[in-house]
Amino acid sequence: MTILAIDPAAPWYVKGAADALLVLHIGGGGIGMVSGFTALAARKGSRAHAVAGTVFFVSMLAMASVGATVSPFLPDGFLHESTNVIAAVMTLYLLITSWTAIRRRDGRIGRAEIAGLAVALALCAAGIAFILIAKNGPAGTLGNTPPQAFYVFLLVGGFAAAGDLKMILKGGIAGPARIARHLWRMCVSLTVATGSFFLGQQKFLPSFLHGSPLLFIPVFAPLALMFYWLIRVRLTGWLKARRAASPQPA
């Protein structure tokens, strides 16, 4: 994240607020990465998993909220920073819909799911707009970003919108489908955090790691774990066996 450009003559409380936002953004992302990997490693359904998942949700929510609200005021220009705003909105959307999926009762939907569909469609529209702007720009990029990078908004937004629409038409989801919805959205939001740090903020890493292919390991690790758990949840009897092994209330 670029440091906010504050006028040296600005009041102390303005400078303090800018520093606090930066700390909240960086701290939220750092805690989010640690707690996210902890949640993936912990036994599912355990207290450790629940606590780590809650910490991940809150910290990532703080990180993405700061990114979405502060990015338009950064000095690189509104159009360039608008891509960061959409990335932050995508992260917020994934976090909130994932959290809602695991908290919502089986076979239930509400206004949050309908609003989520609208946001997912907006992500698709933003992706298309950025791709066209980058392709038609004098340098063939938007800022320093090639049009291919913006397909992630189209891919994630389109896949998420399809899932949202299917769930709304069915009146809700249950069982493995609900767990899978929670899982892939959390893992993709974790990937956004790891990619933003390990690939986008290499200046904070040791110099021997700059440009190293090793940096892709923590970036793509959440996706690898996501596919592992999606296979277990959707294609095996893992969830049914876990529920059968859980103590039943008296």
mmCIF file of C-alpha atoms in Angstrom:
data_model
loop_
_atom_site.group_PDB
_atom_site.id
_atom_site.type_symbol
_atom_site.label_atom_id
_atom_site.label_comp_id
_atom_site.label_asym_id
_atom_site.label_seq_id
_atom_site.Cartn_x
_atom_site.Cartn_y
_atom_site.Cartn_z
ATOM 1 C CA MET A 1 0.000 0.000 0.000
ATOM 2 C CA THR A 2 1.335 3.443 -0.919
ATOM 3 C CA ILE A 3 1.778 5.757 2.046
ATOM 4 C CA LEU A 4 -0.779 8.544 2.144
ATOM 5 C CA ALA A 5 0.604 11.851 0.920
ATOM 6 C CA ILE A 6 0.019 14.197 3.851
ATOM 7 C CA ASP A 7 0.802 17.887 3.689
ATOM 8 C CA PRO A 8 3.705 18.589 6.096
ATOM 9 C CA ALA A 9 1.650 21.506 7.430
ATOM 10 C CA ALA A 10 -1.343 19.278 8.202
ATOM 11 C CA PRO A 11 -2.498 19.129 11.841
ATOM 12 C CA TRP A 12 -1.021 16.445 14.050
ATOM 13 C CA TYR A 13 -4.298 14.555 14.254
ATOM 14 C CA VAL A 14 -4.466 14.248 10.455
ATOM 15 C CA LYS A 15 -0.964 12.754 10.373
ATOM 16 C CA GLY A 16 -1.879 10.501 13.282
ATOM 17 C CA ALA A 17 -5.006 9.282 11.501
ATOM 18 C CA ALA A 18 -2.997 8.521 8.356
ATOM 19 C CA ASP A 19 -0.440 6.544 10.386
ATOM 20 C CA ALA A 20 -3.226 4.668 12.191
ATOM 21 C CA LEU A 21 -4.866 3.704 8.906
ATOM 22 C CA LEU A 22 -1.554 2.423 7.567
ATOM 23 C CA VAL A 23 -0.939 0.369 10.714
ATOM 24 C CA LEU A 24 -4.493 -1.005 10.569
ATOM 25 C CA HIS A 25 -4.087 -1.958 6.913
ATOM 26 C CA ILE A 26 -0.680 -3.629 7.283
ATOM 27 C CA GLY A 27 -1.459 -5.137 10.686
ATOM 28 C CA GLY A 28 -4.791 -6.489 9.501
ATOM 29 C CA GLY A 29 -3.187 -8.109 6.483
ATOM 30 C CA GLY A 30 -0.369 -9.640 8.542
ATOM 31 C CA ILE A 31 -2.661 -11.029 11.228
ATOM 32 C CA GLY A 32 -5.045 -12.194 8.520
ATOM 33 C CA MET A 33 -2.366 -14.256 6.782
ATOM 34 C CA VAL A 34 -1.225 -15.926 10.028
ATOM 35 C CA SER A 35 -4.754 -16.645 11.278
ATOM 36 C CA GLY A 36 -5.897 -17.769 7.822
ATOM 37 C CA PHE A 37 -3.212 -20.428 7.545
ATOM 38 C CA THR A 38 -3.899 -21.415 11.160
ATOM 39 C CA ALA A 39 -7.586 -21.926 10.360
ATOM 40 C CA LEU A 40 -6.700 -24.090 7.360
ATOM 41 C CA ALA A 41 -4.286 -26.189 9.405
ATOM 42 C CA ALA A 42 -6.525 -26.603 12.477
ATOM 43 C CA ARG A 43 -8.965 -29.474 12.839
ATOM 44 C CA LYS A 44 -12.226 -28.397 11.250
ATOM 45 C CA GLY A 45 -14.951 -27.755 13.761
ATOM 46 C CA SER A 46 -12.473 -27.388 16.621
ATOM 47 C CA ARG A 47 -12.241 -24.348 18.871
ATOM 48 C CA ALA A 48 -8.851 -23.493 17.361
ATOM 49 C CA HIS A 49 -10.400 -23.448 13.904
ATOM 50 C CA ALA A 50 -13.294 -21.264 15.053
ATOM 51 C CA VAL A 51 -11.065 -18.763 16.872
ATOM 52 C CA ALA A 52 -8.549 -18.553 14.010
ATOM 53 C CA GLY A 53 -11.378 -18.130 11.507
ATOM 54 C CA THR A 54 -12.923 -15.306 13.525
ATOM 55 C CA VAL A 55 -9.576 -13.524 13.854
ATOM 56 C CA PHE A 56 -9.019 -13.958 10.111
ATOM 57 C CA PHE A 57 -12.424 -12.503 9.287
ATOM 58 C CA VAL A 58 -12.055 -9.447 11.537
ATOM 59 C CA SER A 59 -8.450 -8.651 10.591
ATOM 60 C CA MET A 60 -9.029 -9.077 6.863
ATOM 61 C CA LEU A 61 -12.192 -7.007 7.117
ATOM 62 C CA ALA A 62 -10.139 -4.195 8.635
ATOM 63 C CA MET A 63 -7.411 -4.517 6.010
ATOM 64 C CA ALA A 64 -9.786 -4.496 3.048
ATOM 65 C CA SER A 65 -11.997 -1.740 4.458
ATOM 66 C CA VAL A 66 -9.019 0.590 4.810
ATOM 67 C CA GLY A 67 -7.861 -0.311 1.303
ATOM 68 C CA ALA A 68 -11.267 0.396 -0.216
ATOM 69 C CA THR A 69 -11.754 3.752 1.511
ATOM 70 C CA VAL A 70 -8.203 5.132 1.373
ATOM 71 C CA SER A 71 -7.091 4.074 -2.122
ATOM 72 C CA PRO A 72 -9.039 6.824 -3.966
ATOM 73 C CA PHE A 73 -7.030 9.439 -2.054
ATOM 74 C CA LEU A 74 -3.587 8.068 -2.906
ATOM 75 C CA PRO A 75 -1.344 10.159 -5.203
ATOM 76 C CA ASP A 76 -1.182 7.768 -8.183
ATOM 77 C CA GLY A 77 -4.428 9.031 -9.699
ATOM 78 C CA PHE A 78 -8.054 7.963 -9.353
ATOM 79 C CA LEU A 79 -8.138 5.630 -12.364
ATOM 80 C CA HIS A 80 -5.026 3.733 -11.311
ATOM 81 C CA GLU A 81 -6.136 3.466 -7.700
ATOM 82 C CA SER A 82 -9.671 2.437 -8.695
ATOM 83 C CA THR A 83 -8.282 -1.034 -9.446
ATOM 84 C CA ASN A 84 -7.124 -1.252 -5.821
ATOM 85 C CA VAL A 85 -10.582 -0.177 -4.695
ATOM 86 C CA ILE A 86 -12.216 -2.966 -6.713
ATOM 87 C CA ALA A 87 -9.686 -5.492 -5.384
ATOM 88 C CA ALA A 88 -10.554 -4.432 -1.838
ATOM 89 C CA VAL A 89 -14.288 -4.605 -2.576
ATOM 90 C CA MET A 90 -13.817 -8.098 -4.017
ATOM 91 C CA THR A 91 -12.011 -9.156 -0.847
ATOM 92 C CA LEU A 92 -14.770 -7.693 1.340
ATOM 93 C CA TYR A 93 -17.420 -9.443 -0.751
ATOM 94 C CA LEU A 94 -15.656 -12.802 -0.466
ATOM 95 C CA LEU A 95 -15.153 -12.404 3.280
ATOM 96 C CA ILE A 96 -18.723 -11.378 4.070
ATOM 97 C CA THR A 97 -20.413 -13.967 1.854
ATOM 98 C CA SER A 98 -18.130 -16.687 3.196
ATOM 99 C CA TRP A 99 -18.903 -15.705 6.775
ATOM 100 C CA THR A 100 -22.620 -15.518 6.011
ATOM 101 C CA ALA A 101 -22.536 -18.972 4.418
ATOM 102 C CA ILE A 102 -21.148 -20.608 7.544
ATOM 103 C CA ARG A 103 -23.418 -18.651 9.910
ATOM 104 C CA ARG A 104 -26.628 -19.028 7.910
ATOM 105 C CA ARG A 105 -28.827 -22.042 8.673
ATOM 106 C CA ASP A 106 -29.124 -24.723 6.018
ATOM 107 C CA GLY A 107 -31.612 -23.881 3.286
ATOM 108 C CA ARG A 108 -31.967 -20.208 4.210
ATOM 109 C CA ILE A 109 -31.229 -17.001 2.289
ATOM 110 C CA GLY A 110 -31.783 -13.325 2.977
ATOM 111 C CA ARG A 111 -31.129 -9.862 1.639
ATOM 112 C CA ALA A 112 -27.388 -10.300 2.143
ATOM 113 C CA GLU A 113 -27.280 -13.009 -0.532
ATOM 114 C CA ILE A 114 -29.223 -10.861 -3.013
ATOM 115 C CA ALA A 115 -26.923 -7.905 -2.352
ATOM 116 C CA GLY A 116 -23.950 -10.235 -2.787
ATOM 117 C CA LEU A 117 -25.146 -11.202 -6.269
ATOM 118 C CA ALA A 118 -25.290 -7.512 -7.217
ATOM 119 C CA VAL A 119 -21.729 -6.985 -5.972
ATOM 120 C CA ALA A 120 -20.460 -10.040 -7.867
ATOM 121 C CA LEU A 121 -22.012 -8.754 -11.094
ATOM 122 C CA ALA A 122 -20.450 -5.337 -10.445
ATOM 123 C CA LEU A 123 -17.044 -7.022 -10.113
ATOM 124 C CA CYS A 124 -17.549 -8.601 -13.533
ATOM 125 C CA ALA A 125 -18.479 -5.227 -15.018
ATOM 126 C CA ALA A 126 -15.440 -3.576 -13.438
ATOM 127 C CA GLY A 127 -13.174 -6.321 -14.793
ATOM 128 C CA ILE A 128 -14.498 -5.824 -18.327
ATOM 129 C CA ALA A 129 -14.086 -2.039 -18.044
ATOM 130 C CA PHE A 130 -10.486 -2.289 -16.809
ATOM 131 C CA ILE A 131 -9.581 -4.794 -19.524
ATOM 132 C CA LEU A 132 -10.933 -2.505 -22.253
ATOM 133 C CA ILE A 133 -9.284 0.596 -20.789
ATOM 134 C CA ALA A 134 -5.928 -1.169 -20.544
ATOM 135 C CA LYS A 135 -6.118 -2.629 -24.048
ATOM 136 C CA ASN A 136 -7.054 0.702 -25.598
ATOM 137 C CA GLY A 137 -4.542 2.755 -23.619
ATOM 138 C CA PRO A 138 -1.447 4.197 -25.332
ATOM 139 C CA ALA A 139 0.862 1.798 -23.483
ATOM 140 C CA GLY A 140 -1.527 -1.157 -23.577
ATOM 141 C CA THR A 141 -1.734 -1.070 -19.779
ATOM 142 C CA LEU A 142 -3.672 0.603 -16.996
ATOM 143 C CA GLY A 143 -0.983 2.230 -14.908
ATOM 144 C CA ASN A 144 1.676 -0.453 -15.076
ATOM 145 C CA THR A 145 -0.812 -3.318 -15.106
ATOM 146 C CA PRO A 146 -1.494 -5.323 -18.297
ATOM 147 C CA PRO A 147 -5.095 -6.146 -19.232
ATOM 148 C CA GLN A 148 -4.577 -9.853 -18.492
ATOM 149 C CA ALA A 149 -4.319 -9.102 -14.772
ATOM 150 C CA PHE A 150 -7.878 -7.785 -14.667
ATOM 151 C CA TYR A 151 -9.354 -11.093 -15.794
ATOM 152 C CA VAL A 152 -9.215 -12.091 -12.128
ATOM 153 C CA PHE A 153 -12.155 -9.739 -11.443
ATOM 154 C CA LEU A 154 -14.080 -11.297 -14.310
ATOM 155 C CA LEU A 155 -13.208 -14.860 -13.288
ATOM 156 C CA VAL A 156 -13.849 -14.544 -9.563
ATOM 157 C CA GLY A 157 -16.878 -12.282 -10.020
ATOM 158 C CA GLY A 158 -18.430 -14.525 -12.670
ATOM 159 C CA PHE A 159 -17.886 -17.733 -10.704
ATOM 160 C CA ALA A 160 -19.205 -16.128 -7.522
ATOM 161 C CA ALA A 161 -22.234 -14.621 -9.285
ATOM 162 C CA ALA A 162 -23.136 -18.017 -10.757
ATOM 163 C CA GLY A 163 -22.983 -19.546 -7.288
ATOM 164 C CA ASP A 164 -25.021 -16.729 -5.784
ATOM 165 C CA LEU A 165 -27.715 -16.990 -8.457
ATOM 166 C CA LYS A 166 -27.950 -20.765 -8.120
ATOM 167 C CA MET A 167 -28.264 -20.496 -4.356
ATOM 168 C CA ILE A 168 -30.955 -17.808 -4.579
ATOM 169 C CA LEU A 169 -32.999 -19.788 -7.097
ATOM 170 C CA LYS A 170 -32.787 -22.891 -4.896
ATOM 171 C CA GLY A 171 -33.760 -20.930 -1.805
ATOM 172 C CA GLY A 172 -30.518 -21.724 0.005
ATOM 173 C CA ILE A 173 -27.878 -24.430 0.253
ATOM 174 C CA ALA A 174 -26.981 -27.046 2.832
ATOM 175 C CA GLY A 175 -24.379 -29.633 3.751
ATOM 176 C CA PRO A 176 -21.244 -29.959 1.610
ATOM 177 C CA ALA A 177 -22.338 -27.183 -0.763
ATOM 178 C CA ARG A 178 -22.553 -24.687 2.092
ATOM 179 C CA ILE A 179 -19.149 -25.706 3.469
ATOM 180 C CA ALA A 180 -17.620 -25.482 -0.004
ATOM 181 C CA ARG A 181 -19.048 -21.979 -0.498
ATOM 182 C CA HIS A 182 -17.479 -20.879 2.789
ATOM 183 C CA LEU A 183 -14.195 -22.596 2.015
ATOM 184 C CA TRP A 184 -13.372 -21.313 -1.460
ATOM 185 C CA ARG A 185 -14.320 -17.728 -0.672
ATOM 186 C CA MET A 186 -12.153 -17.620 2.438
ATOM 187 C CA CYS A 187 -9.221 -19.215 0.611
ATOM 188 C CA VAL A 188 -9.412 -16.804 -2.319
ATOM 189 C CA SER A 189 -9.510 -13.818 0.038
ATOM 190 C CA LEU A 190 -6.450 -15.238 1.817
ATOM 191 C CA THR A 191 -4.737 -15.553 -1.565
ATOM 192 C CA VAL A 192 -5.423 -11.863 -2.202
ATOM 193 C CA ALA A 193 -3.625 -11.041 1.056
ATOM 194 C CA THR A 194 -0.623 -13.292 0.403
ATOM 195 C CA GLY A 195 -0.307 -12.081 -3.177
ATOM 196 C CA SER A 196 -0.534 -8.431 -2.153
ATOM 197 C CA PHE A 197 2.260 -8.884 0.379
ATOM 198 C CA PHE A 198 4.683 -11.425 -1.094
ATOM 199 C CA LEU A 199 4.411 -10.186 -4.686
ATOM 200 C CA GLY A 200 3.299 -6.586 -4.260
ATOM 201 C CA GLN A 201 5.392 -5.541 -1.250
ATOM 202 C CA GLN A 202 8.715 -7.277 -1.863
ATOM 203 C CA LYS A 203 10.563 -4.191 -0.635
ATOM 204 C CA PHE A 204 9.736 -5.313 2.908
ATOM 205 C CA LEU A 205 11.323 -8.743 2.338
ATOM 206 C CA PRO A 206 15.029 -9.683 2.418
ATOM 207 C CA SER A 207 16.803 -8.638 -0.778
ATOM 208 C CA PHE A 208 17.696 -12.212 -1.762
ATOM 209 C CA LEU A 209 13.971 -12.964 -2.094
ATOM 210 C CA HIS A 210 13.239 -10.094 -4.479
ATOM 211 C CA GLY A 211 11.928 -11.623 -7.700
ATOM 212 C CA SER A 212 12.427 -15.152 -6.361
ATOM 213 C CA PRO A 213 10.023 -17.879 -7.529
ATOM 214 C CA LEU A 214 9.909 -19.007 -3.881
ATOM 215 C CA LEU A 215 7.518 -16.145 -3.221
ATOM 216 C CA PHE A 216 4.842 -17.937 -5.211
ATOM 217 C CA ILE A 217 4.746 -20.754 -2.632
ATOM 218 C CA PRO A 218 2.915 -18.799 0.114
ATOM 219 C CA VAL A 219 0.800 -17.062 -2.537
ATOM 220 C CA PHE A 220 -0.602 -20.239 -4.064
ATOM 221 C CA ALA A 221 -0.567 -22.353 -0.872
ATOM 222 C CA PRO A 222 -4.132 -21.249 0.076
ATOM 223 C CA LEU A 223 -5.394 -22.340 -3.339
ATOM 224 C CA ALA A 224 -3.678 -25.736 -3.042
ATOM 225 C CA LEU A 225 -5.228 -26.252 0.387
ATOM 226 C CA MET A 226 -8.562 -25.048 -0.970
ATOM 227 C CA PHE A 227 -8.618 -27.733 -3.668
ATOM 228 C CA TYR A 228 -7.576 -30.363 -1.129
ATOM 229 C CA TRP A 229 -10.485 -29.505 1.174
ATOM 230 C CA LEU A 230 -12.967 -29.043 -1.646
ATOM 231 C CA ILE A 231 -12.217 -32.589 -2.812
ATOM 232 C CA ARG A 232 -12.665 -33.920 0.736
ATOM 233 C CA VAL A 233 -15.886 -31.990 1.308
ATOM 234 C CA ARG A 234 -17.576 -32.542 -2.064
ATOM 235 C CA LEU A 235 -16.264 -35.904 -3.301
ATOM 236 C CA THR A 236 -15.842 -37.952 -0.130
ATOM 237 C CA GLY A 237 -17.971 -38.684 2.904
ATOM 238 C CA TRP A 238 -15.782 -36.526 5.156
ATOM 239 C CA LEU A 239 -18.554 -34.184 6.324
ATOM 240 C CA LYS A 240 -21.022 -36.994 6.969
ATOM 241 C CA ALA A 241 -18.409 -38.982 8.893
ATOM 242 C CA ARG A 242 -17.413 -35.921 10.967
ATOM 243 C CA ARG A 243 -21.034 -35.242 11.900
ATOM 244 C CA ALA A 244 -21.584 -38.884 12.808
ATOM 245 C CA ALA A 245 -18.505 -38.808 15.056
ATOM 246 C CA SER A 246 -19.622 -35.614 16.824
ATOM 247 C CA PRO A 247 -21.301 -36.151 20.205
ATOM 248 C CA GLN A 248 -25.056 -35.780 19.957
ATOM 249 C CA PRO A 249 -26.868 -33.477 22.421
ATOM 250 C CA ALA A 250 -28.756 -35.261 25.150
#
